[in-house]
PDB file of C-alpha atoms in Angstrom:
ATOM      1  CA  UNK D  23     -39.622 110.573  60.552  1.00  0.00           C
ATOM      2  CA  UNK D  24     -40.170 107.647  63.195  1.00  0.00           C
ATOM      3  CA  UNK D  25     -37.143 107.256  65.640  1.00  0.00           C
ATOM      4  CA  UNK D  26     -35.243 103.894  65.139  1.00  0.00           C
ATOM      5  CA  UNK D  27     -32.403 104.132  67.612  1.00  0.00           C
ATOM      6  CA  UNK D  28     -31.874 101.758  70.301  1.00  0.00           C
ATOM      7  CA  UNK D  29     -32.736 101.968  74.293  1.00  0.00           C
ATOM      8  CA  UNK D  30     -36.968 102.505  72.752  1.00  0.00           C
ATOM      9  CA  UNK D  31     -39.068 101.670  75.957  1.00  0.00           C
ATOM     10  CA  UNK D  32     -40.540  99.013  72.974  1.00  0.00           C
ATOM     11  CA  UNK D  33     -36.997  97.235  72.637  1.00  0.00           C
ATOM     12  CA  UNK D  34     -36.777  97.221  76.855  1.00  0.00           C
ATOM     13  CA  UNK D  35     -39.846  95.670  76.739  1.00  0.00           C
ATOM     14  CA  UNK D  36     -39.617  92.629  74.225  1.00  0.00           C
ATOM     15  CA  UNK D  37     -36.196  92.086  76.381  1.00  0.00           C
ATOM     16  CA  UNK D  38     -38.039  91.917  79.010  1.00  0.00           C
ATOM     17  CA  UNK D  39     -40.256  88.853  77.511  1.00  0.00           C
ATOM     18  CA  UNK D  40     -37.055  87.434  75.898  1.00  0.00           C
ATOM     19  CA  UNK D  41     -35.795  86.815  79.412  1.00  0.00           C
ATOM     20  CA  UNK D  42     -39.076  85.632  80.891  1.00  0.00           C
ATOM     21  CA  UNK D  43     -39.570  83.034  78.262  1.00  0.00           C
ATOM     22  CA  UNK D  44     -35.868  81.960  78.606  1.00  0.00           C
ATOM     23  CA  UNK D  45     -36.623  81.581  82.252  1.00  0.00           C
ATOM     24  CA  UNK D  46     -39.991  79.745  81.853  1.00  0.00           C
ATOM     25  CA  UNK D  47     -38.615  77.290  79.459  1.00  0.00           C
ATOM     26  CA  UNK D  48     -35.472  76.300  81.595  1.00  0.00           C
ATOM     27  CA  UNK D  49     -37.954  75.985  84.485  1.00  0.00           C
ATOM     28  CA  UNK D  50     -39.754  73.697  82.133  1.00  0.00           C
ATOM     29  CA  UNK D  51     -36.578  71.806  81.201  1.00  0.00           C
ATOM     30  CA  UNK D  52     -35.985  71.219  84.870  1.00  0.00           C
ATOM     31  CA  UNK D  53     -39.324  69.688  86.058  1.00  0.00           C
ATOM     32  CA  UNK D  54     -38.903  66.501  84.275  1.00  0.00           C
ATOM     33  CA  UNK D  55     -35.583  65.606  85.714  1.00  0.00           C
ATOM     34  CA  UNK D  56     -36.722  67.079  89.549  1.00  0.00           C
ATOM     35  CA  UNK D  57     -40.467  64.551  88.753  1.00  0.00           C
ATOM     36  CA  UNK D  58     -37.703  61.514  88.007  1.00  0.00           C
ATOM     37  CA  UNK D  59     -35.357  62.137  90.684  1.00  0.00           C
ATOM     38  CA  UNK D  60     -38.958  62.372  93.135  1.00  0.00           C
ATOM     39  CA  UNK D  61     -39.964  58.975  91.252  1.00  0.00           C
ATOM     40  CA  UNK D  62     -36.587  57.120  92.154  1.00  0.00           C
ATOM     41  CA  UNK D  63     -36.708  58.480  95.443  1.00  0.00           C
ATOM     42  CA  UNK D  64     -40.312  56.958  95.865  1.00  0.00           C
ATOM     43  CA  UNK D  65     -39.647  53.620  93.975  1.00  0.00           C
ATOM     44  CA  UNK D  66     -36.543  52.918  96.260  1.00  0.00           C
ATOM     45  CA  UNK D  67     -38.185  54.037  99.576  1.00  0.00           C
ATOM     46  CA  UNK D  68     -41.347  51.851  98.265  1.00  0.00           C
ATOM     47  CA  UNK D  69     -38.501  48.444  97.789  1.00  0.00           C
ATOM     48  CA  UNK D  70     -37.321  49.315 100.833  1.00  0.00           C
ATOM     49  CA  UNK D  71     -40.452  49.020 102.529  1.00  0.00           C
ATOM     50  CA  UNK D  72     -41.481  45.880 100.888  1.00  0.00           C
ATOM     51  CA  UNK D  73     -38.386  44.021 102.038  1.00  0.00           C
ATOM     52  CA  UNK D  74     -38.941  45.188 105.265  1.00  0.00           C
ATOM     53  CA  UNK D  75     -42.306  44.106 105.116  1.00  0.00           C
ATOM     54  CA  UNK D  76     -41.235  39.988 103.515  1.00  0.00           C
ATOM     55  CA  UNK D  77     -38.883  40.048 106.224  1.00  0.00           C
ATOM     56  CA  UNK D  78     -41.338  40.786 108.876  1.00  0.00           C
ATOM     57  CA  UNK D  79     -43.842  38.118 107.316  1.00  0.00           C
ATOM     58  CA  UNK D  80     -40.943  35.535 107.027  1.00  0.00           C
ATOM     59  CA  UNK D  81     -39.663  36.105 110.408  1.00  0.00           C
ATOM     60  CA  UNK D  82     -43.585  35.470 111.702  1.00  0.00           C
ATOM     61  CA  UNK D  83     -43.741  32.808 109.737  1.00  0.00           C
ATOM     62  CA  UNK D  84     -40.420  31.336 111.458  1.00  0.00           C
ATOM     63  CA  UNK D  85     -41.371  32.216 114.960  1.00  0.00           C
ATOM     64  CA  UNK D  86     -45.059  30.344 114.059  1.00  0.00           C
ATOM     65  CA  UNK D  87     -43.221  27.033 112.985  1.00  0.00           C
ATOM     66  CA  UNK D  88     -41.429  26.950 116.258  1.00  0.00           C
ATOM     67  CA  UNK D  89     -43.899  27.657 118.569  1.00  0.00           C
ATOM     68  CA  UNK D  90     -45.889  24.541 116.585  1.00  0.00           C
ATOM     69  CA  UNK D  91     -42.651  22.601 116.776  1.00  0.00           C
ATOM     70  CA  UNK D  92     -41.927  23.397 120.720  1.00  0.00           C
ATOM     71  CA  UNK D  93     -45.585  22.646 121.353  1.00  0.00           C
ATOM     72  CA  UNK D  94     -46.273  19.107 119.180  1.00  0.00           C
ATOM     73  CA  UNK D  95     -42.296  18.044 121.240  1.00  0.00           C
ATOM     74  CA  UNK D  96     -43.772  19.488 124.126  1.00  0.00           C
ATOM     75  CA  UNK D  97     -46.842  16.792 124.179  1.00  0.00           C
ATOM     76  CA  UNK D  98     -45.360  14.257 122.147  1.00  0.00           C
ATOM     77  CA  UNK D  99     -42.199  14.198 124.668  1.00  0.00           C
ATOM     78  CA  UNK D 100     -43.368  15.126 127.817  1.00  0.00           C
ATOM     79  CA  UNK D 101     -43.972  11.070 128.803  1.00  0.00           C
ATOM     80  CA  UNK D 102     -40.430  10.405 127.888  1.00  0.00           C
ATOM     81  CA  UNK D 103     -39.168   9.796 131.756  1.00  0.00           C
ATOM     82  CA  UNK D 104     -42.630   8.366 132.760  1.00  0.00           C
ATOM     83  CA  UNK D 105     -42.559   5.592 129.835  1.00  0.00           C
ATOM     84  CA  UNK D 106     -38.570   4.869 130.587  1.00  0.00           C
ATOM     85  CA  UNK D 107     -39.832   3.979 134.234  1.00  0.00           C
ATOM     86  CA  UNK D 108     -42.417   1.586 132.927  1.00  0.00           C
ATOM     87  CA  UNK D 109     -39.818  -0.163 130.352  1.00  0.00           C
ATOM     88  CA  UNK D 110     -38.821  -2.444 133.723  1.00  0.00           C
ATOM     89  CA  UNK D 111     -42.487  -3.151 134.243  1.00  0.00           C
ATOM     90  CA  UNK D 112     -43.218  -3.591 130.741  1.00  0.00           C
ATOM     91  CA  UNK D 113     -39.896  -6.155 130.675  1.00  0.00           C
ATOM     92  CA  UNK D 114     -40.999  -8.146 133.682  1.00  0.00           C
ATOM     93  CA  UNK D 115     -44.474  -8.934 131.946  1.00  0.00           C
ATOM     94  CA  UNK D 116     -43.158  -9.922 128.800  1.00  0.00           C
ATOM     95  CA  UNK D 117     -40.915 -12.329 130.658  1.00  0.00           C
ATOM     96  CA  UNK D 118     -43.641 -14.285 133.139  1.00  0.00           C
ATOM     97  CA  UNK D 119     -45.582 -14.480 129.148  1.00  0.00           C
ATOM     98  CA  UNK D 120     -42.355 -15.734 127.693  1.00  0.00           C
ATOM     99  CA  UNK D 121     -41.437 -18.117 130.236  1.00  0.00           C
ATOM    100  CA  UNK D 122     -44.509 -20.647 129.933  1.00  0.00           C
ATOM    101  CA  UNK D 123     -44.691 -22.407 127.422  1.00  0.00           C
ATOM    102  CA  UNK D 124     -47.902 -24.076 125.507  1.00  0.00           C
ATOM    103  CA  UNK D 125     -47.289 -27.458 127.412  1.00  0.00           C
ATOM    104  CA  UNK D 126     -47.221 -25.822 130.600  1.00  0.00           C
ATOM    105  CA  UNK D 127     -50.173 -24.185 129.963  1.00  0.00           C
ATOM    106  CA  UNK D 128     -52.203 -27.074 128.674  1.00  0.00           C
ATOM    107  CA  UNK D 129     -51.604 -29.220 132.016  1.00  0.00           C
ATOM    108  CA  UNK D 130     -51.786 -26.046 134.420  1.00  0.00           C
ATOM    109  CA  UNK D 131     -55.059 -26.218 136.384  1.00  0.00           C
ATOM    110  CA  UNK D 132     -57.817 -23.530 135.810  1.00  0.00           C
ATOM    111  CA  UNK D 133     -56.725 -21.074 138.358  1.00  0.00           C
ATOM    112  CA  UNK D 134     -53.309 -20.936 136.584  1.00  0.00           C
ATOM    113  CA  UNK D 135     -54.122 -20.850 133.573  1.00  0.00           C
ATOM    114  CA  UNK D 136     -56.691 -17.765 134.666  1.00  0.00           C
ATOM    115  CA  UNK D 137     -53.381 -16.039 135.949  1.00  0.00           C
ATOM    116  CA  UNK D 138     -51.375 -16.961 133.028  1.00  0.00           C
ATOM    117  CA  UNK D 139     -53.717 -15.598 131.467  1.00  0.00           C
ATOM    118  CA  UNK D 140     -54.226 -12.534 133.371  1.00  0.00           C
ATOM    119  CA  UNK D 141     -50.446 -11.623 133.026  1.00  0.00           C
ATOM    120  CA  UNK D 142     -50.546 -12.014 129.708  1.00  0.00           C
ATOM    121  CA  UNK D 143     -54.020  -9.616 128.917  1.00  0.00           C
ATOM    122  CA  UNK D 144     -51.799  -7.121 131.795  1.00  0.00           C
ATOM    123  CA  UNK D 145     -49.198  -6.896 129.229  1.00  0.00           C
ATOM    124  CA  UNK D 146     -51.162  -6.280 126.230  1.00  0.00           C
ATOM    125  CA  UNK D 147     -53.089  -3.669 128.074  1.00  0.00           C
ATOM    126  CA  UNK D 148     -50.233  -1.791 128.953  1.00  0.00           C
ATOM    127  CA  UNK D 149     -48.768  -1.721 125.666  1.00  0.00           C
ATOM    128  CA  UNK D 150     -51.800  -0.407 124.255  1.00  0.00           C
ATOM    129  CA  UNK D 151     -51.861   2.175 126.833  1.00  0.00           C
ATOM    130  CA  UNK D 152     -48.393   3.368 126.242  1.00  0.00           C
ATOM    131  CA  UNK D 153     -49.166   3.217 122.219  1.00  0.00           C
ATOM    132  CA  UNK D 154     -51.824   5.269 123.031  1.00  0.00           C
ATOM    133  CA  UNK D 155     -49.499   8.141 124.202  1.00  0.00           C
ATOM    134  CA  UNK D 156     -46.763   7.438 121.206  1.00  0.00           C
ATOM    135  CA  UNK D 157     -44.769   4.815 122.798  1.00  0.00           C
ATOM    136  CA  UNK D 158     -44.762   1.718 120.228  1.00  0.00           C
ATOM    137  CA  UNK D 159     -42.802  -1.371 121.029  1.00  0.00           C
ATOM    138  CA  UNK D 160     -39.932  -2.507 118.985  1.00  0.00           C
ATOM    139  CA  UNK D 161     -39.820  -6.225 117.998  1.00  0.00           C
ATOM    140  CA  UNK D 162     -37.344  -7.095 115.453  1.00  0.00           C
ATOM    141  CA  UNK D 163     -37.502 -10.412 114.405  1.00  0.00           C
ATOM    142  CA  UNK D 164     -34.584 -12.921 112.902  1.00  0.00           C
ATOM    143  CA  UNK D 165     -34.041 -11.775 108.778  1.00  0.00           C
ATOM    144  CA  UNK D 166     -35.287  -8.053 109.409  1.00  0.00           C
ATOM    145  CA  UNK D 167     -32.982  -5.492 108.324  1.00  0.00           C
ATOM    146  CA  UNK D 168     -30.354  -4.053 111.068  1.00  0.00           C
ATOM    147  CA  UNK D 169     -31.587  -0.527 111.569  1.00  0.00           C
ATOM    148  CA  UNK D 170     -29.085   1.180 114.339  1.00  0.00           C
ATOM    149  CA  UNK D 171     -31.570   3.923 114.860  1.00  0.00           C
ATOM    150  CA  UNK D 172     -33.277   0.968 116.411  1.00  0.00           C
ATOM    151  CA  UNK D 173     -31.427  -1.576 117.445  1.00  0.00           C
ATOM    152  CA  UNK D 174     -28.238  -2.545 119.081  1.00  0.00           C
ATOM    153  CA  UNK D 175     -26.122  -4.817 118.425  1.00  0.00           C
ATOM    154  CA  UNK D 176     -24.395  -6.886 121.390  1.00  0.00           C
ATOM    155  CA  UNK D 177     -23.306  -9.832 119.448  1.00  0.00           C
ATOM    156  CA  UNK D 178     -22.197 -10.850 116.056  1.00  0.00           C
ATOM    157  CA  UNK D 179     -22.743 -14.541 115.831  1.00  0.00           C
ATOM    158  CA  UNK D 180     -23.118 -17.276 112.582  1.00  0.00           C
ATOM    159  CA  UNK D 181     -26.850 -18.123 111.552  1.00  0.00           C
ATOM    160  CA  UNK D 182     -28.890 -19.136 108.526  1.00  0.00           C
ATOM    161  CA  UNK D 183     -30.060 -15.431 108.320  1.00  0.00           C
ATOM    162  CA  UNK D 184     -28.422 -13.488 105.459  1.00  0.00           C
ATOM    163  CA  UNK D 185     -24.995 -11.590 107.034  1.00  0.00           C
ATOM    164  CA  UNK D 186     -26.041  -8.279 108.277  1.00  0.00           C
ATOM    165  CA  UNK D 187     -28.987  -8.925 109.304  1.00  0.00           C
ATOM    166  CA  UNK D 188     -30.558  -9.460 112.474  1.00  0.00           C
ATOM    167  CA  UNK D 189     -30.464 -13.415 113.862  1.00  0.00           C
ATOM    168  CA  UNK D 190     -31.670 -12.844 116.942  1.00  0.00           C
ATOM    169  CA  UNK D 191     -33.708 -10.291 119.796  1.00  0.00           C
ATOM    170  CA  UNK D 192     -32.456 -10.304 123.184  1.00  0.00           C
ATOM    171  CA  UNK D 193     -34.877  -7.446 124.228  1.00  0.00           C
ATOM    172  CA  UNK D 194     -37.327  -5.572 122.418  1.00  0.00           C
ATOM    173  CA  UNK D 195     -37.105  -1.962 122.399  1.00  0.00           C
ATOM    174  CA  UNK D 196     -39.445   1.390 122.354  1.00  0.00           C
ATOM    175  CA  UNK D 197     -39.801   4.494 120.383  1.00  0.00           C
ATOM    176  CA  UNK D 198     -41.461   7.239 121.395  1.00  0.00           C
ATOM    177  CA  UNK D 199     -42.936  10.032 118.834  1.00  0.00           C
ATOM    178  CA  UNK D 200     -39.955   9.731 116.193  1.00  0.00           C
ATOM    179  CA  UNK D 201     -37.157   9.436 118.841  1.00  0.00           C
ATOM    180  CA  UNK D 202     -35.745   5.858 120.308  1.00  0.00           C
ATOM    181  CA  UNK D 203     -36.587   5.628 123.626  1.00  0.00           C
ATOM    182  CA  UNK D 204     -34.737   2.340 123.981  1.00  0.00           C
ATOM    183  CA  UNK D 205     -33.208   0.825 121.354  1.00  0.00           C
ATOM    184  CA  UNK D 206     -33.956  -3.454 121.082  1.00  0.00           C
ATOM    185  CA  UNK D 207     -30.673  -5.281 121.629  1.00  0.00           C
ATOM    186  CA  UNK D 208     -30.083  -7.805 119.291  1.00  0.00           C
ATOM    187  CA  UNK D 209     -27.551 -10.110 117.971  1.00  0.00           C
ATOM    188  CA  UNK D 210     -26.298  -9.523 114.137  1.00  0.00           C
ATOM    189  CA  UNK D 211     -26.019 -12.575 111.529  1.00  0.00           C
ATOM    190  CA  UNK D 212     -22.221 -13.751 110.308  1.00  0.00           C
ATOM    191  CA  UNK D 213     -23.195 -15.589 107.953  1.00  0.00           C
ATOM    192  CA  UNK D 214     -23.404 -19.205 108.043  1.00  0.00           C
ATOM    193  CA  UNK D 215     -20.871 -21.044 109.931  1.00  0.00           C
ATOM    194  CA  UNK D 216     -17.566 -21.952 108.100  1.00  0.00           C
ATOM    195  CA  UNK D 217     -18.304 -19.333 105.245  1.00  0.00           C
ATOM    196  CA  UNK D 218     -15.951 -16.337 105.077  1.00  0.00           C
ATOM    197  CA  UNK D 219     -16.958 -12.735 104.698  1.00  0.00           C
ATOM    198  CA  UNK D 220     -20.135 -13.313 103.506  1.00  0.00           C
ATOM    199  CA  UNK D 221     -20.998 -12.031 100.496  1.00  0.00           C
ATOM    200  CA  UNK D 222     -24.328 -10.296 100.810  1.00  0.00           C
ATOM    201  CA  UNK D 223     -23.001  -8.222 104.247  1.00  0.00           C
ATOM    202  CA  UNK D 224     -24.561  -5.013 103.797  1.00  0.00           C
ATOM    203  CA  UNK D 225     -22.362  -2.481 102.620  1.00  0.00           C
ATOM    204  CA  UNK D 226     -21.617   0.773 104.277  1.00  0.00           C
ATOM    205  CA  UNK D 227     -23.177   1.022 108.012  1.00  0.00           C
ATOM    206  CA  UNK D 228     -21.083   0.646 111.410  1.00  0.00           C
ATOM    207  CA  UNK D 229     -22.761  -2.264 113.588  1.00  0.00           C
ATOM    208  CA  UNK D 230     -22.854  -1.031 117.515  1.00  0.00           C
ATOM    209  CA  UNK D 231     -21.226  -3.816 119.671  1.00  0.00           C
ATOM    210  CA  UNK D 232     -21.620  -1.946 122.809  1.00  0.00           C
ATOM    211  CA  UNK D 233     -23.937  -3.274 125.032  1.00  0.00           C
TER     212      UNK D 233
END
Protein backbone atom coordinates (compact mmCIF):
# COMPACT_ATOMS: atom_id res chain seq x y z
CA UNK A 1 0.00 0.00 0.00
CA UNK A 2 1.34 3.54 -1.23
CA UNK A 3 2.15 5.95 1.75
CA UNK A 4 -0.24 9.01 1.89
CA UNK A 5 0.90 10.86 4.97
CA UNK A 6 2.09 14.28 4.94
CA UNK A 7 5.88 15.82 5.04
CA UNK A 8 6.33 13.39 1.24
CA UNK A 9 9.51 15.04 -0.35
CA UNK A 10 6.52 15.33 -3.37
CA UNK A 11 4.25 17.65 -1.07
CA UNK A 12 7.75 19.80 -0.07
CA UNK A 13 8.20 20.12 -3.46
CA UNK A 14 4.83 21.45 -5.05
CA UNK A 15 5.19 23.95 -1.85
CA UNK A 16 8.04 24.85 -3.04
CA UNK A 17 6.43 25.98 -6.60
CA UNK A 18 3.34 27.28 -4.69
CA UNK A 19 5.63 29.88 -3.17
CA UNK A 20 7.65 30.63 -6.29
CA UNK A 21 4.62 31.32 -8.34
CA UNK A 22 3.14 33.45 -5.47
CA UNK A 23 6.37 35.34 -5.60
CA UNK A 24 6.58 35.67 -9.43
CA UNK A 25 3.11 36.90 -9.73
CA UNK A 26 3.39 39.68 -6.97
CA UNK A 27 6.64 40.64 -8.74
CA UNK A 28 4.45 40.83 -11.76
CA UNK A 29 1.77 42.85 -9.95
CA UNK A 30 4.44 45.31 -8.97
CA UNK A 31 6.11 46.18 -12.34
CA UNK A 32 3.23 48.04 -13.68
CA UNK A 33 2.89 50.45 -10.86
CA UNK A 34 7.12 50.79 -10.49
CA UNK A 35 6.88 51.39 -15.04
CA UNK A 36 4.08 54.32 -14.04
CA UNK A 37 5.72 55.81 -11.19
CA UNK A 38 9.22 55.77 -13.79
CA UNK A 39 6.71 57.34 -16.50
CA UNK A 40 5.52 60.29 -14.14
CA UNK A 41 8.88 60.75 -13.03
CA UNK A 42 9.99 61.16 -16.78
CA UNK A 43 6.88 63.17 -17.99
CA UNK A 44 7.41 65.77 -15.11
CA UNK A 45 11.25 66.00 -15.44
CA UNK A 46 10.48 66.23 -19.42
CA UNK A 47 7.74 69.62 -18.46
CA UNK A 48 10.22 70.75 -16.46
CA UNK A 49 12.70 70.91 -19.02
CA UNK A 50 10.50 72.38 -21.59
CA UNK A 51 9.63 75.37 -19.44
CA UNK A 52 13.02 75.84 -18.80
CA UNK A 53 13.73 75.68 -22.27
CA UNK A 54 10.42 78.58 -23.40
CA UNK A 55 11.87 80.55 -20.77
CA UNK A 56 15.31 80.53 -22.11
CA UNK A 57 13.90 81.22 -25.76
CA UNK A 58 11.61 84.05 -24.37
CA UNK A 59 14.22 85.61 -22.34
CA UNK A 60 16.53 85.63 -25.83
CA UNK A 61 13.91 86.80 -27.48
CA UNK A 62 13.59 89.82 -24.85
CA UNK A 63 17.25 90.55 -24.64
CA UNK A 64 17.14 90.56 -28.87
CA UNK A 65 14.30 93.29 -28.88
CA UNK A 66 16.38 95.49 -26.70
CA UNK A 67 19.53 95.33 -28.13
CA UNK A 68 17.40 96.33 -31.60
CA UNK A 69 15.63 98.96 -29.54
CA UNK A 70 19.02 100.45 -27.80
CA UNK A 71 20.62 100.32 -31.23
CA UNK A 72 17.69 101.95 -33.77
CA UNK A 73 17.57 104.99 -30.32
CA UNK A 74 21.11 104.80 -30.45
CA UNK A 75 21.27 106.14 -34.30
CA UNK A 76 18.04 107.66 -34.47
CA UNK A 77 18.99 109.86 -31.22
CA UNK A 78 22.45 110.31 -31.25
CA UNK A 79 21.98 113.95 -33.33
CA UNK A 80 19.64 115.08 -30.66
CA UNK A 81 22.23 117.84 -29.07
CA UNK A 82 23.82 118.50 -32.54
CA UNK A 83 20.26 119.36 -34.23
CA UNK A 84 19.16 121.49 -30.88
CA UNK A 85 22.38 123.64 -31.67
CA UNK A 86 21.32 124.21 -35.23
CA UNK A 87 17.52 125.14 -34.18
CA UNK A 88 19.15 128.96 -33.63
CA UNK A 89 20.68 128.73 -37.07
CA UNK A 90 17.81 127.15 -38.58
CA UNK A 91 15.56 130.19 -36.76
CA UNK A 92 17.77 132.98 -38.00
CA UNK A 93 17.28 131.76 -41.74
CA UNK A 94 13.75 131.41 -41.61
CA UNK A 95 13.59 134.95 -40.31
CA UNK A 96 15.96 136.98 -43.07
CA UNK A 97 13.22 134.62 -45.64
CA UNK A 98 10.31 135.87 -43.61
CA UNK A 99 11.24 139.34 -43.33
CA UNK A 100 11.16 140.38 -47.18
CA UNK A 101 8.43 140.53 -48.59
CA UNK A 102 7.36 140.03 -52.50
CA UNK A 103 7.47 143.92 -53.05
CA UNK A 104 10.77 144.16 -51.67
CA UNK A 105 11.94 141.65 -53.70
CA UNK A 106 10.50 142.79 -56.97
CA UNK A 107 12.31 146.37 -56.72
CA UNK A 108 15.61 144.89 -55.06
CA UNK A 109 18.43 145.05 -57.64
CA UNK A 110 19.97 141.76 -59.03
CA UNK A 111 22.66 141.31 -56.52
CA UNK A 112 19.94 141.32 -53.79
CA UNK A 113 17.72 139.53 -55.05
CA UNK A 114 20.76 136.79 -55.79
CA UNK A 115 21.28 136.97 -51.88
CA UNK A 116 17.71 136.87 -51.07
CA UNK A 117 17.77 134.31 -52.85
CA UNK A 118 20.73 132.58 -51.62
CA UNK A 119 19.38 132.76 -47.96
CA UNK A 120 16.46 131.42 -48.85
CA UNK A 121 17.97 128.05 -51.04
CA UNK A 122 20.54 128.07 -47.46
CA UNK A 123 17.48 127.38 -45.56
CA UNK A 124 15.89 124.83 -47.61
CA UNK A 125 19.16 123.03 -47.84
CA UNK A 126 19.56 122.75 -44.34
CA UNK A 127 16.25 121.51 -43.65
CA UNK A 128 16.67 118.85 -46.04
CA UNK A 129 19.86 117.98 -44.49
CA UNK A 130 18.53 117.72 -41.03
CA UNK A 131 15.34 115.64 -42.55
CA UNK A 132 17.78 113.58 -43.86
CA UNK A 133 19.01 112.48 -40.35
CA UNK A 134 15.19 112.38 -38.82
CA UNK A 135 14.81 115.90 -37.87
CA UNK A 136 11.46 117.18 -39.69
CA UNK A 137 10.25 120.68 -39.13
CA UNK A 138 7.02 121.44 -37.48
CA UNK A 139 4.74 124.04 -39.17
CA UNK A 140 1.33 124.22 -37.85
CA UNK A 141 -0.75 126.38 -39.61
CA UNK A 142 -4.05 128.55 -38.40
CA UNK A 143 -7.32 125.74 -38.23
CA UNK A 144 -4.92 122.64 -37.61
CA UNK A 145 -5.72 120.67 -34.68
CA UNK A 146 -3.82 121.60 -31.22
CA UNK A 147 -1.61 118.60 -30.70
CA UNK A 148 0.46 119.29 -27.22
CA UNK A 149 2.86 116.57 -28.14
CA UNK A 150 3.69 119.26 -30.61
CA UNK A 151 2.93 122.39 -29.87
CA UNK A 152 2.77 124.92 -27.16
CA UNK A 153 0.57 127.08 -26.39
CA UNK A 154 1.67 130.74 -25.18
CA UNK A 155 -1.49 132.52 -25.86
CA UNK A 156 -5.16 132.01 -25.97
CA UNK A 157 -6.55 134.77 -28.08
CA UNK A 158 -10.20 135.31 -30.21
CA UNK A 159 -10.02 134.41 -34.07
CA UNK A 160 -12.22 133.16 -36.88
CA UNK A 161 -10.56 129.68 -36.37
CA UNK A 162 -12.86 127.15 -34.64
CA UNK A 163 -12.07 127.37 -30.50
CA UNK A 164 -9.38 124.96 -29.76
CA UNK A 165 -7.66 125.13 -32.44
CA UNK A 166 -4.59 126.67 -33.45
CA UNK A 167 -4.94 130.63 -34.79
CA UNK A 168 -1.67 131.32 -35.02
CA UNK A 169 2.47 130.04 -35.17
CA UNK A 170 4.88 132.08 -33.42
CA UNK A 171 7.74 129.54 -34.13
CA UNK A 172 7.82 126.40 -35.83
CA UNK A 173 9.08 123.49 -34.09
CA UNK A 174 11.17 120.04 -34.73
CA UNK A 175 10.80 116.42 -34.09
CA UNK A 176 13.31 114.18 -34.19
CA UNK A 177 12.74 110.20 -34.78
CA UNK A 178 9.28 110.02 -32.79
CA UNK A 179 10.39 112.37 -29.94
CA UNK A 180 9.76 116.44 -29.94
CA UNK A 181 12.80 118.02 -30.14
CA UNK A 182 11.18 121.43 -29.85
CA UNK A 183 7.81 121.83 -29.66
CA UNK A 184 6.24 124.99 -32.21
CA UNK A 185 4.80 127.71 -29.99
CA UNK A 186 1.64 128.81 -31.00
CA UNK A 187 -1.28 130.79 -30.01
CA UNK A 188 -4.78 128.78 -29.39
CA UNK A 189 -8.25 130.09 -30.96
CA UNK A 190 -11.13 131.56 -28.35
CA UNK A 191 -13.47 131.62 -30.45
CA UNK A 192 -14.68 134.58 -32.17
CA UNK A 193 -14.71 137.75 -30.35
CA UNK A 194 -17.82 138.56 -28.18
CA UNK A 195 -18.99 134.79 -28.26
CA UNK A 196 -18.87 132.93 -24.93
CA UNK A 197 -17.46 129.50 -24.35
CA UNK A 198 -17.51 128.46 -27.63
CA UNK A 199 -19.27 125.68 -28.42
CA UNK A 200 -17.11 123.44 -30.56
CA UNK A 201 -13.90 123.81 -27.83
CA UNK A 202 -12.50 120.50 -27.92
CA UNK A 203 -13.35 118.49 -25.12
CA UNK A 204 -10.99 116.85 -22.75
CA UNK A 205 -7.15 118.03 -23.30
CA UNK A 206 -5.18 120.62 -20.96
CA UNK A 207 -3.81 123.59 -23.26
CA UNK A 208 0.03 124.48 -22.06
CA UNK A 209 0.20 128.30 -21.40
CA UNK A 210 3.72 128.19 -20.34
CA UNK A 211 5.96 129.70 -22.53
Amino acid sequence: MTDTTDGTPQDSENEDIMTDATEAQDAADEIPAERDDIIFKLNAELEATRDRLLRSVAEADNTRKRAEKEVRDAREYSVSKFAEDMLDISDSLSRAVAAVDEDTIANASEPMKNLIEGVAMTERSMLAKMERHGVRKVDPQPGDAFDPHLHQAVAQIPSDQPAGTIAAAMQTGFTIGGRTLRAAMVAVSAGQSGSDTPQDAPSGGHIDMKA
